Tab-separated table of C-alpha atoms and ligand atoms in Angstrom:
chain	number	residue	atom	x	y	z
V	188	MET	CA	114.478	80.264	110.833
V	189	ILE	CA	113.606	77.612	108.315
V	190	GLY	CA	113.151	79.222	104.904
V	191	THR	CA	114.939	82.290	103.589
V	192	GLY	CA	112.176	83.282	101.141
V	193	LEU	CA	110.615	86.717	101.362
V	194	VAL	CA	109.130	86.267	104.841
V	195	GLY	CA	112.008	84.384	106.468
V	196	SER	CA	114.544	86.944	105.296
V	197	LEU	CA	112.482	89.857	106.582
V	198	LEU	CA	111.842	88.162	109.950
V	199	SER	CA	115.619	87.504	110.263
V	200	VAL	CA	116.175	91.229	110.026
V	201	TYR	CA	113.562	91.975	112.751
V	202	LEU	CA	114.996	89.363	115.101
V	203	ALA	CA	118.597	90.374	114.422
V	204	ARG	CA	117.720	93.979	115.249
V	205	ARG	CA	116.436	92.769	118.615
V	206	GLY	CA	119.823	91.113	119.258
V	207	TYR	CA	118.829	87.474	118.913
V	208	ASN	CA	121.293	85.005	117.560
V	209	VAL	CA	119.516	83.893	114.418
V	210	ASN	CA	120.413	80.764	112.431
V	211	VAL	CA	118.762	80.807	109.018
V	212	TYR	CA	118.393	77.587	106.986
V	213	ASP	CA	117.186	77.063	103.435
V	214	ARG	CA	117.156	74.057	101.165
V	215	ARG	CA	118.201	76.230	98.193
V	216	PRO	CA	121.675	77.569	97.515
V	217	ASP	CA	122.275	81.230	98.301
V	218	ILE	CA	120.130	83.100	95.727
V	219	ARG	CA	122.359	86.172	96.083
V	220	LYS	CA	125.013	84.200	94.168
V	221	MET	CA	122.509	83.267	91.438
V	222	LYS	CA	121.977	85.512	88.460
V	223	VAL	CA	118.613	87.298	88.583
V	224	VAL	CA	118.356	89.301	85.384
V	225	GLN	CA	116.918	92.618	86.378
V	226	GLY	CA	113.281	92.771	85.555
V	227	LYS	CA	113.086	89.343	83.919
V	228	SER	CA	111.888	87.363	86.927
V	229	ILE	CA	108.368	86.911	88.278
V	230	ASN	CA	107.080	90.131	89.801
V	231	LEU	CA	104.766	90.753	92.694
V	232	ALA	CA	102.537	93.649	93.735
V	233	LEU	CA	103.686	95.256	96.959
V	234	SER	CA	101.143	97.402	98.784
V	235	ASP	CA	100.912	99.383	102.045
V	236	ARG	CA	100.988	96.438	104.461
V	237	GLY	CA	104.149	95.102	102.818
V	238	TRP	CA	105.781	98.581	102.813
V	239	ARG	CA	105.061	98.981	106.507
V	240	GLY	CA	106.576	95.635	107.277
V	241	LEU	CA	109.734	96.769	105.412
V	242	ARG	CA	109.704	100.258	106.927
V	243	GLU	CA	109.526	99.062	110.533
V	244	ALA	CA	112.491	96.749	109.844
V	245	GLY	CA	114.407	99.851	108.551
V	246	ILE	CA	114.740	98.592	104.975
V	247	GLU	CA	112.076	100.338	102.994
V	248	ASP	CA	114.425	102.639	101.036
V	249	GLU	CA	116.438	99.789	99.575
V	250	VAL	CA	113.281	98.253	98.069
V	251	ARG	CA	111.811	101.582	96.829
V	252	LYS	CA	114.703	101.813	94.353
V	253	VAL	CA	113.524	98.703	92.497
V	254	ALA	CA	109.718	99.189	92.712
V	255	LEU	CA	107.472	100.537	89.913
V	256	PRO	CA	104.191	102.214	90.933
V	257	MET	CA	100.917	100.999	89.382
V	258	LYS	CA	98.147	103.520	90.041
V	259	GLY	CA	95.283	101.560	88.525
V	260	ARG	CA	93.979	98.669	86.526
V	261	MET	CA	93.883	98.890	82.744
V	262	MET	CA	91.265	96.503	81.368
V	263	HIS	CA	91.692	95.255	77.806
V	264	ALA	CA	88.453	94.192	76.117
V	265	VAL	CA	88.389	91.492	73.387
V	266	ASN	CA	88.054	94.242	70.743
V	267	GLY	CA	91.108	96.002	72.187
V	268	GLU	CA	89.102	98.785	73.876
V	269	LEU	CA	90.785	100.057	77.077
V	270	THR	CA	89.127	101.003	80.330
V	271	TYR	CA	91.079	102.494	83.233
V	272	GLN	CA	90.123	102.228	86.841
V	273	PRO	CA	92.275	103.831	89.562
V	274	TYR	CA	93.107	101.677	92.519
V	275	GLY	CA	92.658	104.431	95.015
V	276	ARG	CA	93.307	108.150	95.428
V	277	ASP	CA	95.712	109.986	93.163
V	278	ASP	CA	98.538	109.608	95.698
V	279	GLN	CA	97.992	105.863	96.107
V	280	ALA	CA	99.588	103.006	94.155
V	281	ILE	CA	100.582	99.384	94.445
V	282	TYR	CA	104.150	98.584	93.326
V	283	SER	CA	105.564	96.000	90.935
V	284	VAL	CA	108.749	94.379	92.293
V	285	SER	CA	110.842	91.463	91.029
V	286	ARG	CA	110.549	88.544	93.445
V	287	GLY	CA	114.196	87.541	92.806
V	288	LEU	CA	115.590	91.072	93.335
V	289	LEU	CA	113.456	91.609	96.426
V	290	ASN	CA	114.577	88.333	97.986
V	291	GLN	CA	118.222	89.103	97.198
V	292	GLU	CA	117.833	92.583	98.728
V	293	LEU	CA	116.253	91.168	101.947
V	294	LEU	CA	118.945	88.575	102.299
V	295	HIS	CA	121.540	91.274	101.792
V	296	CYS	CA	119.906	93.394	104.565
V	297	ALA	CA	119.866	90.329	106.913
V	298	SER	CA	123.550	89.519	106.206
V	299	LYS	CA	124.606	92.962	107.507
V	300	TYR	CA	123.992	91.674	111.024
V	301	ASP	CA	126.827	89.653	112.659
V	302	ASN	CA	124.228	87.730	114.677
V	303	VAL	CA	122.606	86.189	111.557
V	304	HIS	CA	124.188	82.900	110.397
V	305	PHE	CA	123.126	81.444	107.078
V	306	HIS	CA	123.045	77.709	106.315
V	307	PHE	CA	122.109	77.226	102.679
V	308	GLN	CA	121.376	73.848	101.073
V	309	HIS	CA	120.008	72.567	104.376
V	310	ARG	CA	116.652	70.931	103.851
V	311	CYS	CA	114.493	70.527	106.900
V	312	LEU	CA	113.360	66.893	107.084
V	313	ASP	CA	111.802	66.698	110.496
V	314	LEU	CA	111.461	68.335	113.888
V	315	LYS	CA	111.344	67.138	117.463
V	316	VAL	CA	109.092	69.915	118.548
V	317	GLU	CA	109.257	69.469	122.338
V	318	GLU	CA	113.052	69.531	122.262
V	319	GLY	CA	113.418	72.327	119.641
V	320	GLU	CA	115.481	70.002	117.521
V	321	VAL	CA	115.511	70.149	113.726
V	322	ILE	CA	116.853	67.434	111.396
V	323	PHE	CA	118.298	68.701	108.146
V	324	ARG	CA	119.814	67.062	105.083
V	325	ASN	CA	122.870	68.859	103.823
V	326	GLU	CA	122.005	68.899	100.069
V	327	GLU	CA	125.676	69.091	99.112
V	328	SER	CA	127.099	66.232	101.131
V	329	GLY	CA	123.900	64.194	101.497
V	330	GLU	CA	124.538	63.973	105.257
V	331	ASN	CA	121.780	64.333	107.844
V	332	ILE	CA	122.536	66.710	110.709
V	333	SER	CA	120.509	67.894	113.693
V	334	ALA	CA	120.476	71.272	115.408
V	335	LYS	CA	118.870	72.396	118.615
V	336	HIS	CA	117.430	75.902	119.042
V	337	ASP	CA	115.422	77.789	121.674
V	338	HIS	CA	112.731	78.764	119.171
V	339	ILE	CA	111.972	77.622	115.614
V	340	PHE	CA	110.284	79.769	112.988
V	341	GLY	CA	108.734	78.000	110.035
V	342	THR	CA	108.896	80.347	107.003
V	343	ASP	CA	109.270	77.555	104.542
V	344	GLY	CA	106.340	78.330	102.286
V	345	ALA	CA	103.119	76.724	101.112
V	346	PHE	CA	104.422	73.139	101.378
V	347	SER	CA	106.059	73.824	104.755
V	348	ALA	CA	107.920	70.906	106.368
V	349	VAL	CA	107.555	72.633	109.717
V	350	ARG	CA	103.753	72.794	109.386
V	351	ALA	CA	103.725	69.180	108.204
V	352	ARG	CA	105.373	68.246	111.501
V	353	LEU	CA	102.942	70.359	113.540
V	354	SER	CA	99.996	68.672	111.815
V	355	LYS	CA	101.003	65.413	113.495
V	356	ILE	CA	100.245	66.872	116.888
V	357	ASP	CA	96.968	65.730	118.461
V	358	ARG	CA	93.942	67.870	117.426
V	359	TYR	CA	95.985	69.981	114.943
V	360	ASN	CA	93.746	71.355	112.193
V	361	PHE	CA	95.045	71.447	108.642
V	362	SER	CA	93.329	71.637	105.260
V	363	GLN	CA	94.633	72.079	101.704
V	364	GLU	CA	92.755	72.710	98.505
V	365	TYR	CA	93.896	73.231	94.929
V	366	LEU	CA	92.153	75.704	92.651
V	367	SER	CA	90.793	74.136	89.413
V	368	HIS	CA	92.690	76.925	87.672
V	369	GLY	CA	96.466	77.209	87.317
V	370	TYR	CA	98.803	79.759	85.801
V	371	LYS	CA	101.527	80.223	83.229
V	372	GLU	CA	104.145	82.994	83.078
V	373	LEU	CA	104.645	84.709	79.666
V	374	GLU	CA	106.416	87.853	78.520
V	375	ILE	CA	105.901	91.046	76.578
V	376	PRO	CA	109.446	92.142	75.740
V	377	PRO	CA	110.534	95.859	75.764
V	378	LEU	CA	110.528	98.127	72.719
V	379	PRO	CA	113.862	98.259	70.872
V	380	ASP	CA	114.712	101.504	72.707
V	381	GLY	CA	113.996	99.878	76.086
V	382	GLY	CA	110.589	101.544	76.545
V	383	HIS	CA	107.368	99.806	77.654
V	384	ARG	CA	104.855	98.665	75.048
V	385	LEU	CA	101.974	99.309	77.450
V	386	ASP	CA	101.407	101.971	80.103
V	387	PRO	CA	103.971	101.062	82.789
V	388	ASN	CA	101.935	102.763	85.596
V	389	CYS	CA	99.127	100.206	85.393
V	390	LEU	CA	98.479	96.567	86.184
V	391	HIS	CA	96.982	95.319	82.890
V	392	ILE	CA	94.139	92.846	82.896
V	393	TRP	CA	92.479	90.943	80.059
V	394	PRO	CA	89.301	89.734	81.813
V	395	ARG	CA	87.606	86.910	79.881
V	396	GLY	CA	85.066	85.452	82.302
V	397	GLU	CA	86.362	81.906	82.792
V	398	PHE	CA	90.004	82.872	82.459
V	399	MET	CA	92.207	85.972	82.360
V	400	MET	CA	95.622	87.303	81.690
V	401	ILE	CA	97.401	90.040	83.694
V	402	ALA	CA	100.680	91.937	83.047
V	403	LEU	CA	102.937	93.780	85.474
V	404	PRO	CA	105.721	96.162	84.366
V	405	ASN	CA	109.427	95.533	84.820
V	406	PRO	CA	112.163	98.162	85.028
V	407	ASP	CA	113.796	96.913	81.775
V	408	GLY	CA	110.714	97.802	79.679
V	409	SER	CA	109.308	94.281	79.595
V	410	PHE	CA	106.046	93.036	81.179
V	411	THR	CA	105.621	89.786	82.976
V	412	CYS	CA	102.249	88.301	81.918
V	413	THR	CA	100.423	85.583	83.762
V	414	LEU	CA	97.666	83.578	82.162
V	415	PHE	CA	95.248	82.119	84.742
V	416	ILE	CA	93.112	79.335	83.198
V	417	ALA	CA	91.498	76.017	84.147
V	418	PHE	CA	93.481	72.825	83.874
V	419	GLU	CA	90.499	71.043	82.222
V	420	GLY	CA	87.441	72.122	80.189
V	421	LYS	CA	86.746	74.075	76.990
V	422	HIS	CA	89.170	76.885	77.708
V	423	SER	CA	91.925	75.162	79.502
V	424	PHE	CA	95.550	73.962	79.475
V	425	GLU	CA	94.349	70.587	78.168
V	426	ASN	CA	93.152	72.246	74.997
V	427	LEU	CA	96.345	74.229	74.542
V	428	LYS	CA	98.708	71.424	73.547
V	429	THR	CA	100.170	72.539	70.220
V	430	PRO	CA	101.749	75.800	69.026
V	431	GLU	CA	98.841	76.212	66.624
V	432	GLN	CA	96.241	75.922	69.344
V	433	VAL	CA	98.103	78.422	71.517
V	434	ARG	CA	98.456	80.917	68.682
V	435	GLN	CA	94.797	80.653	67.636
V	436	PHE	CA	93.624	81.017	71.253
V	437	PHE	CA	95.735	84.127	71.857
V	438	ASP	CA	94.742	85.606	68.473
V	439	GLU	CA	91.122	85.195	69.382
V	440	LYS	CA	91.145	86.137	73.078
V	441	PHE	CA	94.109	88.533	73.539
V	442	SER	CA	94.361	90.022	70.061
V	443	ASP	CA	95.941	93.342	71.188
V	444	ALA	CA	98.551	91.651	73.420
V	445	VAL	CA	99.574	88.890	71.092
V	446	GLN	CA	101.184	91.260	68.619
V	447	TRP	CA	103.722	92.117	71.389
V	448	MET	CA	104.463	88.551	72.280
V	449	PRO	CA	106.882	87.363	69.593
V	450	ASP	CA	108.063	84.336	71.634
V	451	LEU	CA	104.575	83.292	72.682
V	452	GLU	CA	104.745	79.661	71.603
V	453	LYS	CA	108.335	79.240	72.870
V	454	ASP	CA	107.497	80.743	76.263
V	455	PHE	CA	104.239	78.806	76.518
V	456	PHE	CA	105.927	75.465	76.172
V	457	ALA	CA	109.074	76.342	78.087
V	458	ASN	CA	107.222	77.524	81.198
V	459	PRO	CA	105.336	75.097	83.435
V	460	ASN	CA	101.543	74.956	83.975
V	461	ALA	CA	101.708	75.896	87.669
V	462	SER	CA	99.028	75.000	90.235
V	463	LEU	CA	97.550	77.230	92.941
V	464	VAL	CA	97.161	75.855	96.469
V	465	MET	CA	95.341	77.180	99.489
V	466	THR	CA	95.983	75.982	103.049
V	467	LYS	CA	94.456	76.714	106.443
V	468	CYS	CA	95.857	75.441	109.721
V	469	TYR	CA	95.468	76.012	113.459
V	470	PRO	CA	97.231	76.845	115.672
V	471	TRP	CA	100.184	78.587	114.162
V	472	HIS	CA	102.525	77.722	117.044
V	473	PHE	CA	103.567	74.999	119.475
V	474	GLU	CA	104.187	76.206	123.028
V	475	ASP	CA	107.147	78.628	123.010
V	476	LYS	CA	109.056	76.347	120.629
V	477	VAL	CA	107.629	76.662	117.114
V	478	CYS	CA	105.831	79.431	115.240
V	479	ILE	CA	104.882	79.515	111.537
V	480	LEU	CA	104.454	82.606	109.424
V	481	GLY	CA	103.869	83.611	105.787
V	482	ASP	CA	102.732	80.979	103.253
V	483	ALA	CA	103.627	78.215	105.784
V	484	ALA	CA	100.709	79.465	107.896
V	485	HIS	CA	98.403	80.794	105.195
V	486	ALA	CA	98.939	79.866	101.549
V	487	ILE	CA	96.419	81.856	99.547
V	488	VAL	CA	95.579	82.351	95.848
V	489	PRO	CA	97.319	85.361	94.350
V	490	PHE	CA	94.364	87.381	93.127
V	491	TYR	CA	94.476	90.160	95.704
V	492	GLY	CA	98.257	90.474	95.433
V	493	GLN	CA	98.387	89.967	99.210
V	494	GLY	CA	100.272	86.751	100.013
V	495	MET	CA	103.671	88.391	100.529
V	496	ASN	CA	102.043	91.508	102.028
V	497	ALA	CA	100.260	89.382	104.591
V	498	GLY	CA	103.501	87.603	105.339
V	499	PHE	CA	105.315	90.897	105.889
V	500	GLU	CA	102.439	91.998	108.166
V	501	ASP	CA	102.915	88.762	110.118
V	502	CYS	CA	106.568	89.757	110.728
V	503	ARG	CA	105.699	93.307	111.846
V	504	ILE	CA	102.984	92.115	114.256
V	505	LEU	CA	105.182	89.401	115.770
V	506	ASN	CA	107.863	92.030	116.275
V	507	GLU	CA	105.374	94.328	118.022
V	508	LEU	CA	104.304	91.492	120.313
V	509	ILE	CA	107.990	90.743	121.229
V	510	GLU	CA	108.498	94.455	121.848
V	511	LYS	CA	105.739	94.377	124.439
V	512	ASN	CA	106.865	91.128	126.107
V	513	ASP	CA	109.688	88.902	125.082
V	514	ASP	CA	108.309	85.799	126.786
V	515	PHE	CA	107.695	83.587	123.779
V	516	SER	CA	105.314	81.327	125.715
V	517	GLN	CA	102.926	84.310	125.623
V	518	VAL	CA	103.971	85.812	122.292
V	519	PHE	CA	103.256	82.755	120.152
V	520	PRO	CA	99.686	82.035	121.346
V	521	GLU	CA	98.934	85.755	121.069
V	522	PHE	CA	100.275	85.755	117.546
V	523	THR	CA	98.016	82.818	116.564
V	524	ARG	CA	95.042	84.590	118.196
V	525	LEU	CA	95.631	87.801	116.295
V	526	ARG	CA	96.683	86.433	112.932
V	527	LYS	CA	94.578	83.320	112.303
V	528	PRO	CA	91.337	85.262	111.638
V	529	ALA	CA	93.315	87.624	109.362
V	530	GLY	CA	94.795	84.719	107.408
V	531	ASP	CA	91.341	83.092	106.852
V	532	ALA	CA	89.882	86.449	105.788
V	533	ILE	CA	92.539	87.295	103.200
V	534	LEU	CA	92.122	83.796	101.735
V	535	GLU	CA	88.374	84.427	101.300
V	536	LEU	CA	89.007	87.941	99.908
V	537	ALA	CA	91.581	86.543	97.405
V	538	LEU	CA	89.186	83.911	96.132
V	539	ARG	CA	86.445	86.531	95.665
V	540	ASN	CA	88.863	88.821	93.823
V	541	TYR	CA	89.520	86.138	91.208
V	542	ILE	CA	85.878	86.386	90.157
V	543	GLU	CA	86.093	90.194	90.293
V	544	MET	CA	89.194	90.341	88.138
V	545	ARG	CA	88.397	87.763	85.486
V	546	ASP	CA	84.715	88.505	85.226
V	547	LYS	CA	83.430	91.668	86.863
V	548	THR	CA	86.138	94.083	85.648
V	549	ALA	CA	84.532	93.653	82.239
V	550	ASP	CA	81.049	94.379	83.599
V	551	PRO	CA	79.774	98.013	83.174
V	552	GLN	CA	77.533	97.742	86.294
V	553	PHE	CA	80.488	96.746	88.434
V	554	LEU	CA	82.641	99.556	87.014
V	555	HIS	CA	79.843	102.064	87.617
V	556	GLN	CA	79.413	100.862	91.201
V	557	LYS	CA	83.179	101.402	91.789
V	558	LYS	CA	82.890	104.944	90.415
V	559	ILE	CA	80.028	105.721	92.834
V	560	GLU	CA	82.001	104.262	95.756
V	561	ALA	CA	85.070	106.333	94.826
V	562	TRP	CA	82.957	109.493	94.565
V	563	PHE	CA	81.215	108.907	97.910
V	564	SER	CA	84.477	107.944	99.599
V	565	SER	CA	86.103	111.169	98.341
V	566	LYS	CA	83.267	113.144	100.002
V	567	TYR	CA	83.166	111.070	103.195
V	568	PRO	CA	86.605	109.485	103.564
V	569	GLU	CA	86.065	108.815	107.258
V	570	LYS	CA	82.743	106.992	106.544
V	571	TRP	CA	83.618	104.898	103.506
V	572	ILE	CA	86.924	103.270	102.504
V	573	PRO	CA	86.388	101.100	99.440
V	574	LEU	CA	87.214	97.426	100.110
V	575	TYR	CA	90.154	97.378	97.746
V	576	SER	CA	91.633	100.349	99.659
V	577	GLN	CA	91.014	98.755	103.020
V	578	VAL	CA	92.998	95.732	101.867
V	579	SER	CA	95.724	97.388	99.870
V	580	PHE	CA	96.109	100.908	101.363
V	581	SER	CA	95.260	100.445	105.055
V	582	HIS	CA	96.303	98.385	108.034
V	583	ILE	CA	92.753	97.455	109.087
V	584	PRO	CA	92.925	93.769	110.031
V	585	TYR	CA	91.845	91.675	107.010
V	586	HIS	CA	88.881	90.117	108.850
V	587	GLU	CA	87.551	93.585	109.694
V	588	ALA	CA	88.039	94.655	106.085
V	589	LEU	CA	86.078	91.618	104.939
V	590	ALA	CA	83.186	92.354	107.358
V	591	ASN	CA	83.123	96.050	106.318
V	592	GLY	CA	83.221	95.020	102.638
V	593	ASN	CA	80.209	92.711	103.094
V	594	ARG	CA	78.246	95.562	104.712
V	595	GLN	CA	79.222	98.004	101.956
V	596	GLN	CA	78.165	95.553	99.303
V	597	GLU	CA	74.704	95.232	100.840
V	598	ILE	CA	74.357	99.024	100.687
V	599	MET	CA	75.627	99.171	97.105
V	600	ASN	CA	73.109	96.517	96.058
V	601	GLN	CA	70.349	98.903	97.140
V	602	VAL	CA	72.064	101.897	95.542
V	603	MET	CA	72.505	100.165	92.220
V	604	SER	CA	68.818	99.287	92.096
V	605	LEU	CA	67.745	102.980	92.355
V	606	PRO	CA	66.152	104.401	89.190
V	607	ASN	CA	68.426	106.664	87.097
V	608	ILE	CA	71.488	105.463	88.980
V	609	TYR	CA	73.448	105.575	85.721
V	610	SER	CA	72.471	109.123	84.767
V	611	ASP	CA	72.051	110.895	88.182
V	612	TRP	CA	74.542	109.218	90.381
V	613	GLN	CA	76.443	112.329	91.557
V	614	ASN	CA	73.644	114.062	93.343
V	615	GLU	CA	72.620	114.795	96.859
V	616	SER	CA	69.754	112.297	97.071
V	617	ILE	CA	72.196	109.412	96.361
V	618	GLU	CA	74.543	110.861	98.948
V	619	HIS	CA	71.771	110.990	101.620
V	620	PHE	CA	70.491	107.550	100.661
V	621	ILE	CA	73.910	106.063	101.396
V	622	LEU	CA	74.354	108.122	104.546
V	623	LYS	CA	71.070	106.849	105.855
V	624	LEU	CA	72.039	103.219	105.289
V	625	LEU	CA	75.420	103.589	106.989
U	840	FAD	C1	101.591	83.504	90.594
U	840	FAD	C2	101.723	84.156	91.936
U	840	FAD	C3	101.614	85.534	92.042
U	840	FAD	C4	101.743	86.154	93.277
U	840	FAD	N1	101.609	87.534	93.349
U	840	FAD	C5	101.688	88.132	94.550
U	840	FAD	C6	101.568	89.546	94.636
U	840	FAD	O1	101.364	90.269	93.629
U	840	FAD	N2	101.663	90.139	95.872
U	840	FAD	C7	101.842	89.430	97.018
U	840	FAD	O2	101.821	89.998	98.101
U	840	FAD	N3	101.940	88.064	96.973
U	840	FAD	C8	101.901	87.434	95.756
U	840	FAD	N4	102.046	86.061	95.683
U	840	FAD	C9	102.284	85.348	96.952
U	840	FAD	C10	103.703	85.342	97.413
U	840	FAD	O3	104.531	84.809	96.321
U	840	FAD	C11	103.899	84.533	98.633
U	840	FAD	O4	102.896	84.826	99.590
U	840	FAD	C12	105.272	84.703	99.278
U	840	FAD	O5	106.256	84.270	98.367
U	840	FAD	C13	105.375	83.900	100.571
U	840	FAD	O6	106.639	84.069	101.115
U	840	FAD	P1	107.214	82.964	102.113
U	840	FAD	O7	108.580	83.452	102.460
U	840	FAD	O8	106.223	82.660	103.103
U	840	FAD	O9	107.354	81.630	101.189
U	840	FAD	P2	108.349	81.367	99.968
U	840	FAD	O10	108.578	82.606	99.220
U	840	FAD	O11	107.718	80.211	99.250
U	840	FAD	O12	109.701	80.941	100.626
U	840	FAD	C14	109.874	79.712	101.251
U	840	FAD	C15	111.327	79.407	101.438
U	840	FAD	O13	111.445	78.183	102.227
U	840	FAD	C16	112.371	77.337	101.565
U	840	FAD	N5	112.037	75.969	101.996
U	840	FAD	C17	110.905	75.311	101.593
U	840	FAD	N6	110.904	74.027	102.132
U	840	FAD	C18	112.032	73.932	102.900
U	840	FAD	C19	112.601	72.937	103.673
U	840	FAD	N7	112.035	71.736	103.847
U	840	FAD	N8	113.781	73.135	104.324
U	840	FAD	C20	114.425	74.329	104.170
U	840	FAD	N9	113.942	75.359	103.416
U	840	FAD	C21	112.757	75.163	102.807
U	840	FAD	C22	112.286	77.647	100.117
U	840	FAD	O14	113.479	77.238	99.402
U	840	FAD	C23	112.037	79.143	100.087
U	840	FAD	O15	113.276	79.854	100.078
U	840	FAD	C24	101.970	85.398	94.469
U	840	FAD	C25	102.061	84.003	94.359
U	840	FAD	C26	101.943	83.404	93.143
U	840	FAD	C27	102.034	81.897	93.033
């Protein structure tokens, strides 16, 4: 296993449970020995696909202890007005988890198995794919070493060295694109008594059209905020170069949040302007020797909160394939066949969700449409699962969810053009209209 991030550590648990001898390499030192201050690190939204990946590896309960439920989005308008939109049914939520704590917990679970062997500070430099040989640099000693293994899993993230080596194979497809927008982490600290300054059961969004800010709760009462904004242009990082510019911009655009951000300028200039990359590649394997999963196979933009969830789903599905047949010369091609369309679809969905989050969540027509969908879905749950729920609260393959969502949007375009749709939406004629179109 090359990479002990979120996906590599979970896959190590799956493979260890099957009795394989697993050697796990990472270029970083062991993050279990690093101090992750509870709640202060970057947090991620964990939803049903991720939970299932953890559950089937037998480690759901450990993660539940450090996860905070978020039942809906809270939109903050420029004038401070709040609008709440539930993500799903009353019993559904996505969960805020600290990336650092989750990774530590997953490594801890993997280390319980005697057949998992960790090699930290080993940077993968190259692979001889046919021979199953990997060349590493020991980051402590500076020495290069090589190791031969029966199968190699590349879980080394968006800039994967394993994928880079695969891309040298004849007719290997690979593409990479950066978004014109980047992101910056900021913080809303806790109240003096340790409480949260905003509702901790929501994901908070400040949608502003061309840019947006979001905030996810932490167990210590703080919120991790992320500003997504263009690198260049009128509202962009290039025009936020001085503390005065930053303060004025936040005063104008995020006036309710800024009062809770005492270290705004300090955080803004201490934290990097980070870029967002998307990659596509094909195939995700080489014979029975190499297989890539997680961001190494499908780096996506973070706007559906699905990158890690998709990676955990990769692990679960690979495990199911091995369960059926442990001949890796069949498992790896089947894995590519099943997962490549899903990877492409979640990339597309995540890109669309950026527009939805930064722009449409402030649009009354969009919010009304969502209300109608939720109402219809509560009456006919077997006929209509809203797209967000298909992605976040179901295990429908992402590419099927995308196709269903396109079909539903066509129907909703017709529904929204009906006369009196704002006043008379909860009546039988609307219900029958939708039923006829389904
Ligand atoms: C701002 C932001 C917000 C996000 N929010 C969410 C969210 O809410 N929900 C969600 O599901 N996803 C989210 N994601 C996506 C999520 O972070 C990734 O999908 C997830 O981390 C992928 O896990 P991974 O294990 O594949 O890669 P990584 O977590 O990147 O781990 C890769 C590992 O490989 C190691 N490595 C890299 N190169 C080498 C090498 N040459 N040799 C040895 N080791 C190497 C690294 O040190 C690292 O440990 C977000 C991403 C971003 C950027």
